[in-house]
Short mmCIF file of C-alpha atoms in Angstrom, two decimals:
data_model
loop_
_atom_site.label_atom_id
_atom_site.label_comp_id
_atom_site.label_asym_id
_atom_site.label_seq_id
_atom_site.Cartn_x
_atom_site.Cartn_y
_atom_site.Cartn_z
CA UNK A 1 0.00 0.00 0.00
CA UNK A 2 1.31 3.41 -0.86
CA UNK A 3 2.52 5.63 1.92
CA UNK A 4 -0.16 8.33 2.47
CA UNK A 5 2.51 10.75 3.61
CA UNK A 6 4.56 10.30 0.47
CA UNK A 7 4.60 13.25 -1.98
CA UNK A 8 1.77 13.06 -4.47
CA UNK A 9 2.65 12.60 -8.09
CA UNK A 10 0.76 12.34 -11.32
CA UNK A 11 -0.69 14.78 -13.84
CA UNK A 12 -2.84 16.58 -11.27
CA UNK A 13 -0.07 17.14 -8.74
CA UNK A 14 2.99 18.00 -10.76
CA UNK A 15 4.62 21.03 -9.20
CA UNK A 16 6.63 21.88 -12.27
CA UNK A 17 3.74 21.84 -14.75
CA UNK A 18 0.33 23.31 -15.32
CA UNK A 19 -1.57 20.45 -13.61
CA UNK A 20 -2.44 22.40 -10.47
CA UNK A 21 -3.66 25.34 -12.50
CA UNK A 22 -5.78 23.12 -14.72
CA UNK A 23 -7.23 21.32 -11.70
CA UNK A 24 -8.06 24.61 -9.98
CA UNK A 25 -9.60 26.05 -13.14
CA UNK A 26 -11.73 22.93 -13.63
CA UNK A 27 -12.89 23.04 -10.01
CA UNK A 28 -13.79 26.71 -10.35
CA UNK A 29 -15.83 25.99 -13.48
CA UNK A 30 -17.67 23.21 -11.67
CA UNK A 31 -18.44 25.50 -8.74
CA UNK A 32 -19.64 28.30 -11.03
CA UNK A 33 -21.87 25.82 -12.88
CA UNK A 34 -23.36 24.72 -9.55
CA UNK A 35 -23.96 28.33 -8.53
CA UNK A 36 -25.64 29.16 -11.85
CA UNK A 37 -27.84 26.09 -11.59
CA UNK A 38 -28.85 27.01 -8.06
CA UNK A 39 -29.67 30.57 -9.11
CA UNK A 40 -31.73 29.29 -12.04
CA UNK A 41 -33.63 26.94 -9.73
CA UNK A 42 -34.33 29.81 -7.32
CA UNK A 43 -35.59 32.03 -10.16
CA UNK A 44 -37.73 29.17 -11.50
CA UNK A 45 -39.24 28.58 -8.07
CA UNK A 46 -40.08 32.27 -7.64
CA UNK A 47 -41.54 32.46 -11.14
CA UNK A 48 -43.67 29.36 -10.55
CA UNK A 49 -44.86 30.65 -7.17
CA UNK A 50 -45.96 33.93 -8.79
CA UNK A 51 -47.90 32.16 -11.53
CA UNK A 52 -49.33 29.56 -9.12
CA UNK A 53 -48.32 26.60 -11.31
CA UNK A 54 -46.37 23.63 -9.85
CA UNK A 55 -42.83 22.78 -10.87
CA UNK A 56 -42.82 19.55 -12.94
CA UNK A 57 -40.86 16.74 -11.31
CA UNK A 58 -38.98 15.83 -14.45
CA UNK A 59 -37.63 19.39 -14.78
CA UNK A 60 -36.44 19.33 -11.19
CA UNK A 61 -34.76 16.00 -11.78
CA UNK A 62 -33.07 17.37 -14.91
CA UNK A 63 -31.78 20.39 -13.02
CA UNK A 64 -30.51 18.27 -10.16
CA UNK A 65 -28.88 15.95 -12.66
CA UNK A 66 -27.01 18.84 -14.25
CA UNK A 67 -25.81 20.06 -10.88
CA UNK A 68 -24.65 16.67 -9.61
CA UNK A 69 -23.15 15.46 -12.86
CA UNK A 70 -20.78 18.42 -12.88
CA UNK A 71 -19.23 16.99 -9.73
CA UNK A 72 -18.59 13.58 -11.28
CA UNK A 73 -21.57 11.28 -11.79
CA UNK A 74 -21.45 7.67 -12.96
CA UNK A 75 -21.32 7.21 -16.76
CA UNK A 76 -24.11 4.63 -16.69
CA UNK A 77 -27.61 5.81 -17.51
CA UNK A 78 -29.32 4.07 -14.61
CA UNK A 79 -26.89 5.33 -12.00
CA UNK A 80 -27.13 8.80 -13.52
CA UNK A 81 -30.90 8.84 -12.92
CA UNK A 82 -30.42 7.57 -9.38
CA UNK A 83 -27.96 10.39 -8.71
CA UNK A 84 -30.34 12.91 -10.27
CA UNK A 85 -33.00 12.12 -7.68
CA UNK A 86 -30.64 12.41 -4.75
CA UNK A 87 -30.07 15.72 -2.99
CA UNK A 88 -26.82 17.51 -3.67
CA UNK A 89 -23.85 16.46 -1.53
CA UNK A 90 -23.90 18.21 1.81
CA UNK A 91 -20.46 19.64 1.22
CA UNK A 92 -21.65 21.26 -2.00
CA UNK A 93 -24.96 22.56 -0.67
CA UNK A 94 -24.08 23.71 2.80
CA UNK A 95 -20.69 25.21 2.07
CA UNK A 96 -21.16 28.92 2.91
CA UNK A 97 -20.96 31.31 -0.05
CA UNK A 98 -20.05 34.88 0.92
CA UNK A 99 -22.63 37.45 -0.19
CA UNK A 100 -24.71 34.83 -1.96
CA UNK A 101 -27.70 37.18 -2.15
CA UNK A 102 -25.58 39.81 -3.85
CA UNK A 103 -24.91 37.35 -6.69
CA UNK A 104 -28.57 36.78 -7.51
CA UNK A 105 -29.72 38.38 -10.78
CA UNK A 106 -31.84 41.57 -10.47
CA UNK A 107 -35.60 41.15 -10.48
CA UNK A 108 -36.29 43.90 -13.05
CA UNK A 109 -40.00 43.78 -12.33
CA UNK A 110 -40.58 46.79 -14.58
CA UNK A 111 -38.83 45.08 -17.50
CA UNK A 112 -40.67 41.82 -16.90
CA UNK A 113 -44.00 43.57 -17.38
CA UNK A 114 -43.18 45.27 -20.67
CA UNK A 115 -46.13 44.67 -23.00
CA UNK A 116 -46.21 42.66 -26.19
CA UNK A 117 -49.17 44.56 -27.58
CA UNK A 118 -51.28 47.61 -26.67
CA UNK A 119 -54.28 46.81 -24.46
CA UNK A 120 -57.34 49.08 -24.13
CA UNK A 121 -58.05 50.28 -20.58
CA UNK A 122 -60.57 48.11 -18.75
CA UNK A 123 -60.58 49.06 -15.06
CA UNK A 124 -61.32 52.37 -13.37
CA UNK A 125 -57.68 53.13 -12.56
CA UNK A 126 -56.64 52.62 -16.18
CA UNK A 127 -59.38 54.94 -17.42
CA UNK A 128 -58.36 57.54 -14.85
CA UNK A 129 -54.73 57.33 -15.98
CA UNK A 130 -55.80 57.64 -19.61
CA UNK A 131 -57.82 60.79 -18.92
CA UNK A 132 -54.91 62.27 -16.99
CA UNK A 133 -52.38 61.67 -19.77
CA UNK A 134 -54.72 62.97 -22.48
CA UNK A 135 -55.17 66.14 -20.41
CA UNK A 136 -51.40 66.52 -20.03
CA UNK A 137 -50.97 66.00 -23.77
CA UNK A 138 -52.71 69.33 -24.38
CA UNK A 139 -49.81 71.28 -22.84
CA UNK A 140 -47.44 71.33 -25.86
CA UNK A 141 -50.27 72.13 -28.27
CA UNK A 142 -50.29 75.63 -26.78
CA UNK A 143 -46.79 76.18 -28.15
CA UNK A 144 -48.08 75.98 -31.74
CA UNK A 145 -50.11 79.21 -31.64
CA UNK A 146 -48.39 81.46 -34.25
CA UNK A 147 -49.63 84.64 -32.61
CA UNK A 148 -48.33 83.56 -29.21
CA UNK A 149 -44.93 82.65 -30.66
CA UNK A 150 -44.66 86.03 -32.35
CA UNK A 151 -45.55 87.79 -29.12
CA UNK A 152 -42.99 85.69 -27.26
CA UNK A 153 -40.25 86.75 -29.65
CA UNK A 154 -41.29 90.38 -29.25
CA UNK A 155 -41.17 89.96 -25.46
CA UNK A 156 -37.54 88.82 -25.57
CA UNK A 157 -36.56 90.87 -28.62
CA UNK A 158 -33.98 92.87 -26.72
CA UNK A 159 -32.05 89.70 -25.84
CA UNK A 160 -32.28 87.85 -29.17
CA UNK A 161 -29.12 89.43 -30.59
CA UNK A 162 -27.18 88.27 -27.54
CA UNK A 163 -28.63 84.74 -27.77
CA UNK A 164 -27.91 84.37 -31.50
CA UNK A 165 -24.43 85.83 -31.12
CA UNK A 166 -23.54 83.35 -28.37
CA UNK A 167 -25.00 80.54 -30.45
CA UNK A 168 -22.85 81.51 -33.44
CA UNK A 169 -19.70 81.51 -31.30
CA UNK A 170 -20.62 78.18 -29.77
CA UNK A 171 -21.30 76.69 -33.20
CA UNK A 172 -17.93 77.85 -34.52
CA UNK A 173 -16.19 76.29 -31.51
CA UNK A 174 -18.02 73.02 -32.17
CA UNK A 175 -16.87 73.06 -35.80
CA UNK A 176 -13.25 73.77 -34.84
CA UNK A 177 -13.26 70.94 -32.30
CA UNK A 178 -14.58 68.57 -34.96
CA UNK A 179 -11.93 69.62 -37.49
CA UNK A 180 -9.19 69.26 -34.89
CA UNK A 181 -10.00 65.55 -34.59
CA UNK A 182 -8.66 65.08 -38.11
CA UNK A 183 -10.90 62.10 -38.85
CA UNK A 184 -13.68 63.89 -40.71
CA UNK A 185 -16.10 63.67 -37.78
CA UNK A 186 -18.93 66.16 -37.62
CA UNK A 187 -19.52 68.70 -34.87
CA UNK A 188 -21.30 67.41 -31.79
CA UNK A 189 -23.92 70.20 -31.90
CA UNK A 190 -25.10 72.24 -34.88
CA UNK A 191 -26.17 75.89 -34.91
CA UNK A 192 -29.80 75.19 -33.91
CA UNK A 193 -28.60 73.16 -30.93
CA UNK A 194 -26.33 76.04 -29.95
CA UNK A 195 -29.28 78.45 -30.12
CA UNK A 196 -31.14 76.34 -27.54
CA UNK A 197 -28.00 76.12 -25.37
CA UNK A 198 -27.61 79.91 -25.44
CA UNK A 199 -31.32 80.36 -24.74
CA UNK A 200 -30.98 78.04 -21.73
CA UNK A 201 -28.14 80.08 -20.24
CA UNK A 202 -29.98 83.35 -20.78
CA UNK A 203 -33.31 82.04 -19.47
CA UNK A 204 -31.84 80.80 -16.19
CA UNK A 205 -29.37 83.63 -15.68
CA UNK A 206 -31.36 86.69 -16.76
CA UNK A 207 -35.03 86.04 -17.45
CA UNK A 208 -36.85 83.73 -15.03
CA UNK A 209 -36.80 83.73 -11.21
CA UNK A 210 -37.18 80.80 -8.86
CA UNK A 211 -39.73 81.28 -6.06
CA UNK A 212 -39.64 79.38 -2.79
CA UNK A 213 -41.84 81.66 -0.67
CA UNK A 214 -42.85 84.94 -2.32
CA UNK A 215 -41.81 88.02 -0.40
CA UNK A 216 -44.45 90.26 1.14
CA UNK A 217 -45.63 92.79 -1.43
CA UNK A 218 -46.35 95.31 1.35
CA UNK A 219 -43.12 95.38 3.35
CA UNK A 220 -40.90 92.99 1.34
CA UNK A 221 -40.31 90.77 4.37
CA UNK A 222 -40.07 86.95 4.09
CA UNK A 223 -43.28 84.96 4.24
CA UNK A 224 -44.28 81.50 5.46
CA UNK A 225 -46.80 79.05 4.00
CA UNK A 226 -50.36 79.43 5.22
CA UNK A 227 -52.32 76.95 3.10
CA UNK A 228 -54.10 77.11 -0.26
CA UNK A 229 -57.16 78.92 -1.56
CA UNK A 230 -59.45 78.67 -4.58
CA UNK A 231 -58.40 80.66 -7.63
CA UNK A 232 -60.34 83.76 -8.58
CA UNK A 233 -62.04 83.85 -12.00
CA UNK A 234 -59.20 85.99 -13.36
CA UNK A 235 -56.56 83.60 -12.00
CA UNK A 236 -58.47 80.62 -13.41
CA UNK A 237 -58.60 82.27 -16.82
CA UNK A 238 -54.81 82.47 -16.75
CA UNK A 239 -54.42 78.78 -15.96
CA UNK A 240 -54.11 78.81 -12.18
CA UNK A 241 -55.54 75.55 -10.86
CA UNK A 242 -54.63 76.47 -7.28
CA UNK A 243 -53.35 79.44 -5.30
CA UNK A 244 -50.83 79.11 -2.48
CA UNK A 245 -51.30 81.47 0.47
CA UNK A 246 -48.38 82.92 2.40
CA UNK A 247 -48.30 85.24 5.41
CA UNK A 248 -45.75 87.94 6.14
CA UNK A 249 -43.35 86.98 8.92
CA UNK A 250 -43.14 90.55 10.22
CA UNK A 251 -45.33 91.01 13.34
CA UNK A 252 -45.96 94.63 12.37
CA UNK A 253 -47.30 93.59 8.96
CA UNK A 254 -48.81 90.11 8.93
CA UNK A 255 -50.24 90.62 5.44
CA UNK A 256 -51.26 87.68 3.28
CA UNK A 257 -49.67 87.02 -0.09
CA UNK A 258 -51.26 85.05 -2.92
CA UNK A 259 -49.09 82.93 -5.22
CA UNK A 260 -51.16 81.59 -8.15
CA UNK A 261 -49.55 78.65 -9.95
CA UNK A 262 -50.13 79.87 -13.50
CA UNK A 263 -49.90 77.53 -16.49
CA UNK A 264 -50.75 80.05 -19.22
CA UNK A 265 -47.49 80.71 -21.05
CA UNK A 266 -48.40 84.28 -22.01
CA UNK A 267 -48.99 85.09 -18.34
CA UNK A 268 -45.66 83.49 -17.44
CA UNK A 269 -43.90 85.76 -19.92
CA UNK A 270 -45.21 88.64 -17.81
CA UNK A 271 -44.69 87.25 -14.29
CA UNK A 272 -41.36 85.51 -15.09
CA UNK A 273 -41.33 83.57 -11.85
CA UNK A 274 -42.33 80.21 -10.43
CA UNK A 275 -41.03 76.74 -9.79
CA UNK A 276 -40.27 73.80 -12.07
CA UNK A 277 -43.75 73.76 -13.62
CA UNK A 278 -43.64 77.41 -14.64
CA UNK A 279 -39.99 77.20 -15.68
CA UNK A 280 -40.46 74.19 -17.97
CA UNK A 281 -43.67 75.56 -19.48
CA UNK A 282 -42.29 78.97 -20.37
CA UNK A 283 -38.88 77.69 -21.49
CA UNK A 284 -40.43 75.02 -23.73
CA UNK A 285 -42.55 77.65 -25.45
CA UNK A 286 -39.50 79.88 -26.03
CA UNK A 287 -37.59 76.93 -27.51
CA UNK A 288 -40.45 76.51 -29.95
CA UNK A 289 -40.43 80.25 -30.71
CA UNK A 290 -36.76 80.15 -31.79
CA UNK A 291 -37.40 77.20 -34.11
CA UNK A 292 -36.78 74.12 -31.99
CA UNK A 293 -38.85 70.96 -31.95
CA UNK A 294 -40.04 70.61 -28.37
CA UNK A 295 -41.30 68.04 -25.91
CA UNK A 296 -42.72 68.74 -22.47
CA UNK A 297 -41.80 65.85 -20.13
CA UNK A 298 -44.02 64.94 -17.19
CA UNK A 299 -42.68 62.90 -14.28
CA UNK A 300 -45.12 61.19 -11.91
CA UNK A 301 -42.94 62.14 -8.92
CA UNK A 302 -43.69 65.86 -9.26
CA UNK A 303 -41.20 67.25 -11.75
CA UNK A 304 -41.31 68.45 -15.35
CA UNK A 305 -38.66 69.40 -17.88
CA UNK A 306 -38.03 69.85 -21.61
CA UNK A 307 -36.66 67.82 -24.48
CA UNK A 308 -35.55 69.34 -27.79
CA UNK A 309 -34.80 67.40 -30.95
CA UNK A 310 -31.28 67.61 -32.34
CA UNK A 311 -31.07 67.10 -36.08
CA UNK A 312 -27.32 66.77 -35.67
CA UNK A 313 -27.59 63.93 -33.16
CA UNK A 314 -30.85 62.49 -34.53
CA UNK A 315 -32.23 62.13 -31.03
CA UNK A 316 -34.15 63.98 -28.32
CA UNK A 317 -31.98 65.97 -25.90
CA UNK A 318 -32.78 66.42 -22.21
CA UNK A 319 -32.94 70.08 -21.11
CA UNK A 320 -33.85 71.29 -17.60
CA UNK A 321 -34.15 75.06 -17.36
CA UNK A 322 -34.33 75.05 -13.54
CA UNK A 323 -30.94 73.35 -13.28
CA UNK A 324 -29.40 74.81 -16.43
CA UNK A 325 -28.87 71.16 -17.49
CA UNK A 326 -28.20 70.10 -21.08
CA UNK A 327 -28.16 66.44 -22.17
CA UNK A 328 -27.79 64.98 -18.66
CA UNK A 329 -30.75 62.56 -18.43
CA UNK A 330 -29.27 60.70 -15.44
CA UNK A 331 -29.37 63.92 -13.41
CA UNK A 332 -32.49 63.05 -11.43
CA UNK A 333 -31.66 59.49 -10.39
CA UNK A 334 -27.90 59.45 -10.03
CA UNK A 335 -27.48 63.16 -9.28
CA UNK A 336 -30.50 63.87 -7.09
CA UNK A 337 -30.99 60.33 -5.79
CA UNK A 338 -34.61 60.48 -6.97
CA UNK A 339 -36.72 57.38 -7.56
CA UNK A 340 -39.14 57.58 -10.47
CA UNK A 341 -41.93 55.47 -11.97
CA UNK A 342 -43.13 57.32 -15.10
CA UNK A 343 -41.52 59.85 -17.42
CA UNK A 344 -43.85 60.64 -20.34
CA UNK A 345 -42.84 63.07 -23.11
CA UNK A 346 -45.59 65.02 -24.91
CA UNK A 347 -45.23 66.95 -28.14
CA UNK A 348 -47.37 68.20 -31.00
CA UNK A 349 -46.63 64.84 -32.68
CA UNK A 350 -47.77 62.56 -29.85
CA UNK A 351 -46.60 60.98 -26.60
CA UNK A 352 -43.75 58.61 -25.69
CA UNK A 353 -42.82 56.76 -22.52
CA UNK A 354 -39.19 57.84 -22.05
CA UNK A 355 -38.67 56.44 -18.55
CA UNK A 356 -35.80 54.22 -19.73
CA UNK A 357 -33.85 57.31 -20.77
CA UNK A 358 -33.97 58.75 -17.25
CA UNK A 359 -34.01 55.63 -15.05
CA UNK A 360 -30.91 53.74 -16.17
CA UNK A 361 -30.74 51.61 -13.01
CA UNK A 362 -34.32 50.42 -12.37
CA UNK A 363 -33.37 48.14 -9.49
CA UNK A 364 -32.07 51.11 -7.52
CA UNK A 365 -34.04 54.09 -8.79
CA UNK A 366 -37.18 52.63 -10.36
CA UNK A 367 -40.53 52.74 -8.59
CA UNK A 368 -43.41 50.33 -9.15
CA UNK A 369 -45.56 51.35 -12.13
CA UNK A 370 -49.02 50.70 -10.72
CA UNK A 371 -51.24 53.32 -12.33
CA UNK A 372 -52.13 51.01 -15.21
CA UNK A 373 -50.86 47.82 -16.85
CA UNK A 374 -47.97 48.36 -19.25
CA UNK A 375 -50.08 47.33 -22.21
CA UNK A 376 -52.62 50.01 -21.33
CA UNK A 377 -49.93 52.70 -21.17
CA UNK A 378 -48.73 51.66 -24.62
CA UNK A 379 -52.29 51.82 -25.89
CA UNK A 380 -52.73 55.34 -24.47
CA UNK A 381 -49.52 56.71 -26.00
CA UNK A 382 -50.46 55.14 -29.34
CA UNK A 383 -53.90 56.76 -29.08
CA UNK A 384 -52.38 60.20 -28.47
CA UNK A 385 -50.05 59.71 -31.44
CA UNK A 386 -52.97 58.81 -33.70
CA UNK A 387 -54.90 61.90 -32.61
CA UNK A 388 -51.92 64.18 -33.23
CA UNK A 389 -50.92 62.71 -36.59
CA UNK A 390 -54.23 61.95 -38.25
CA UNK A 391 -54.13 65.12 -40.37
CA UNK A 392 -50.48 64.82 -41.39
CA UNK A 393 -49.34 63.78 -44.85
CA UNK A 394 -48.16 60.24 -45.52
CA UNK A 395 -44.60 61.46 -45.92
CA UNK A 396 -44.69 63.26 -42.59
CA UNK A 397 -46.20 60.26 -40.80
CA UNK A 398 -43.57 58.00 -42.36
CA UNK A 399 -40.80 60.31 -41.16
CA UNK A 400 -42.19 60.31 -37.62
CA UNK A 401 -42.53 56.52 -37.59
CA UNK A 402 -38.87 56.15 -38.53
CA UNK A 403 -38.00 58.62 -35.79
CA UNK A 404 -40.08 56.61 -33.30
CA UNK A 405 -38.30 53.40 -34.30
CA UNK A 406 -34.89 55.01 -33.92
CA UNK A 407 -35.80 56.28 -30.45
CA UNK A 408 -37.16 52.88 -29.41
CA UNK A 409 -33.82 51.31 -30.31
CA UNK A 410 -32.09 53.94 -28.20
CA UNK A 411 -34.36 53.22 -25.21
CA UNK A 412 -33.94 49.48 -25.60
CA UNK A 413 -30.17 49.93 -25.61
CA UNK A 414 -30.37 51.72 -22.25
CA UNK A 415 -32.38 48.86 -20.74
CA UNK A 416 -30.05 46.22 -22.19
CA UNK A 417 -26.98 48.04 -20.91
CA UNK A 418 -28.48 48.33 -17.42
CA UNK A 419 -29.10 44.58 -17.37
CA UNK A 420 -25.59 43.87 -18.67
CA UNK A 421 -24.06 46.04 -15.94
CA UNK A 422 -25.99 44.18 -13.23
CA UNK A 423 -24.92 40.80 -14.61
CA UNK A 424 -21.30 41.96 -14.95
CA UNK A 425 -21.27 43.19 -11.37
CA UNK A 426 -22.27 39.69 -10.19
CA UNK A 427 -19.19 38.06 -11.71
CA UNK A 428 -16.19 37.36 -9.46
CA UNK A 429 -13.51 40.02 -9.70
CA UNK A 430 -15.79 42.54 -11.40
CA UNK A 431 -15.57 46.23 -10.44
CA UNK A 432 -18.01 47.54 -7.84
CA UNK A 433 -19.92 49.37 -10.52
CA UNK A 434 -19.69 49.78 -14.26
CA UNK A 435 -19.87 53.07 -16.09
CA UNK A 436 -22.40 53.98 -18.73
CA UNK A 437 -21.47 55.18 -22.24
CA UNK A 438 -22.62 58.71 -21.43
CA UNK A 439 -20.86 58.89 -18.06
CA UNK A 440 -20.76 62.51 -16.89
CA UNK A 441 -20.04 64.29 -13.67
CA UNK A 442 -23.37 65.08 -12.04
CA UNK A 443 -24.13 67.56 -9.26
CA UNK A 444 -24.70 65.99 -5.86
CA UNK A 445 -28.32 66.94 -5.35
CA UNK A 446 -30.75 69.43 -6.76
CA UNK A 447 -29.51 72.98 -7.23
CA UNK A 448 -32.80 74.89 -7.56
CA UNK A 449 -35.01 75.45 -4.51
CA UNK A 450 -34.59 75.87 -0.77
CA UNK A 451 -32.52 73.27 1.07
CA UNK A 452 -35.32 72.07 3.35
CA UNK A 453 -37.71 71.84 0.37
CA UNK A 454 -35.15 69.78 -1.60
CA UNK A 455 -34.53 67.45 1.34
CA UNK A 456 -38.25 66.97 1.94
CA UNK A 457 -38.64 65.86 -1.69
CA UNK A 458 -35.75 63.38 -1.45
CA UNK A 459 -33.71 65.23 -4.09
CA UNK A 460 -30.65 66.18 -2.06
CA UNK A 461 -28.45 63.53 -3.65
CA UNK A 462 -27.67 59.81 -3.30
CA UNK A 463 -26.20 60.42 0.15
CA UNK A 464 -29.70 61.20 1.43
CA UNK A 465 -32.68 58.89 1.57
CA UNK A 466 -34.05 58.90 -2.00
CA UNK A 467 -37.33 57.27 -1.04
CA UNK A 468 -38.81 60.44 0.47
CA UNK A 469 -40.88 62.02 -2.23
CA UNK A 470 -42.84 65.23 -1.93
CA UNK A 471 -45.60 66.40 -4.22
#
C-alpha cells in the first residue's frame, strides 16, 4: 500500500507543470456551474410561485442531474438517474458562499411587465390614468399658436441678438473641435442646438426667477406658508388651478400674499417667476419660438422638464431650465438620488414613454408602475399619437414613424446596458460598478429650490434617503 505521507505525483499534482492550474480552473468551473444552476432553480421557483403553477418533477430532476453530474456522476444511464433524484452532496450545498444574495440576478420587475401589444383600458384606474395623460398631452399644443410665438419673440426681442451671437460663437467652436480631430467627424452640436443652449443660459441667468416663498408685497419681508385657496375667475382664466397662500413673517405687517400657480405661457412671460412647472412651461414655449422641436416631459414624482430634438444627433436631448442642465438625463436618479416610476414626453406629434432614458438603473431608482398595466400605457400613448398625426401627410407620418423606431432602439439599448451592468457586477472580480457610455459628472443633489424643500422631496443627492418624495 502506498505511503499516504509520500509526496503526491501524477498529472494533477505536478509542481513543475500546469496540472495544479488546470485542476483549480476545472474546479472553479464546476463551482460556477453549480452556482448558476442554483440561481436558475431559485428564479424558476419564484416564477412558478408567482404564476401559481407547480414545478414539474422531471424538470427538477433534470436540473438536479445537471448540478450533480458536474461533480462527477457515474457514466451509466441508470446510476445517472439515481444520482439525479438524490439531494446535492452536503459539502456542496451547505458550504457557505459569501454574499450569496448579492450574486442573484436583479428582479427587473418593470422590464418583466413590458407589453407585447397595446391593451385598451378596462378598469377604473386605467381609465383615470388615460384621462390624466390625455389632459397633459394638451400642454405642448399651446406652443403651436403662431400669434403667441410672435408675441414671445417680441417679449424677448432685446435679448435675441445676444442669444444668437452666443449661439454663433458656440457653433464655430463646435466646428473647430470637430476639425481638430482630423478624422472627418462632424460637430457634436449644430447651430440650432447652440441656439437652444444659449437660450438656456440666458433664461436661467437673466429672465426667469425661482420662487420658494414669495416676499411680502407690502413690506418685502419673508413669508411663510399658510395653506391654499381657490383661484379667482381671473386667476383661473390664466391657468391657475390652485393658489398658495403665504403670510408675512413681520409682526408689524402680517399681510397675506397670494401665489397663483399659472400655467398660461403668455402670463408666465409677464410674471417671469415660479417653480419647475412654470420654468419648464415657459422655457419650452420659447424653444419653440426660436425654431426648436419641443417636448414637455411629465414625471409622476412631481417634476417636469423639456426635451428638444437635435437634427445633428438624430435624437431627443434632455434640457432642464431650472438646473441649467443640457443632455444629462441621469441627473435626477444618479445626481439627485430620486426614484421615479413614469416619465412621459408630450409633443405636438404625440406621446412617448421615455422612462428608460432617465431611469438607467431600475433596481435602484425605479418605482413600481401601478397606475395602469404596461399594455394600457402603450395603448394610451399610441392613441395620443394617432390623434396628433391623423391630419399629417403620408410622408410626414412615415418620417415620424422612422424617428419613433430610432428612439425605441435607443431606449432598448439603455435597458439592455443596465441589465448587462448588473450581470457583470455579479461576476467574481468585477468592479463595484460599471460606467455607462454617457458617463458625466453630475451635481450631488438638486440645485434649484430651498434646502429644506429639496430634502423633503428626497432630491438632495444619493447620500440622502431617495425614497422620500414630496408632491
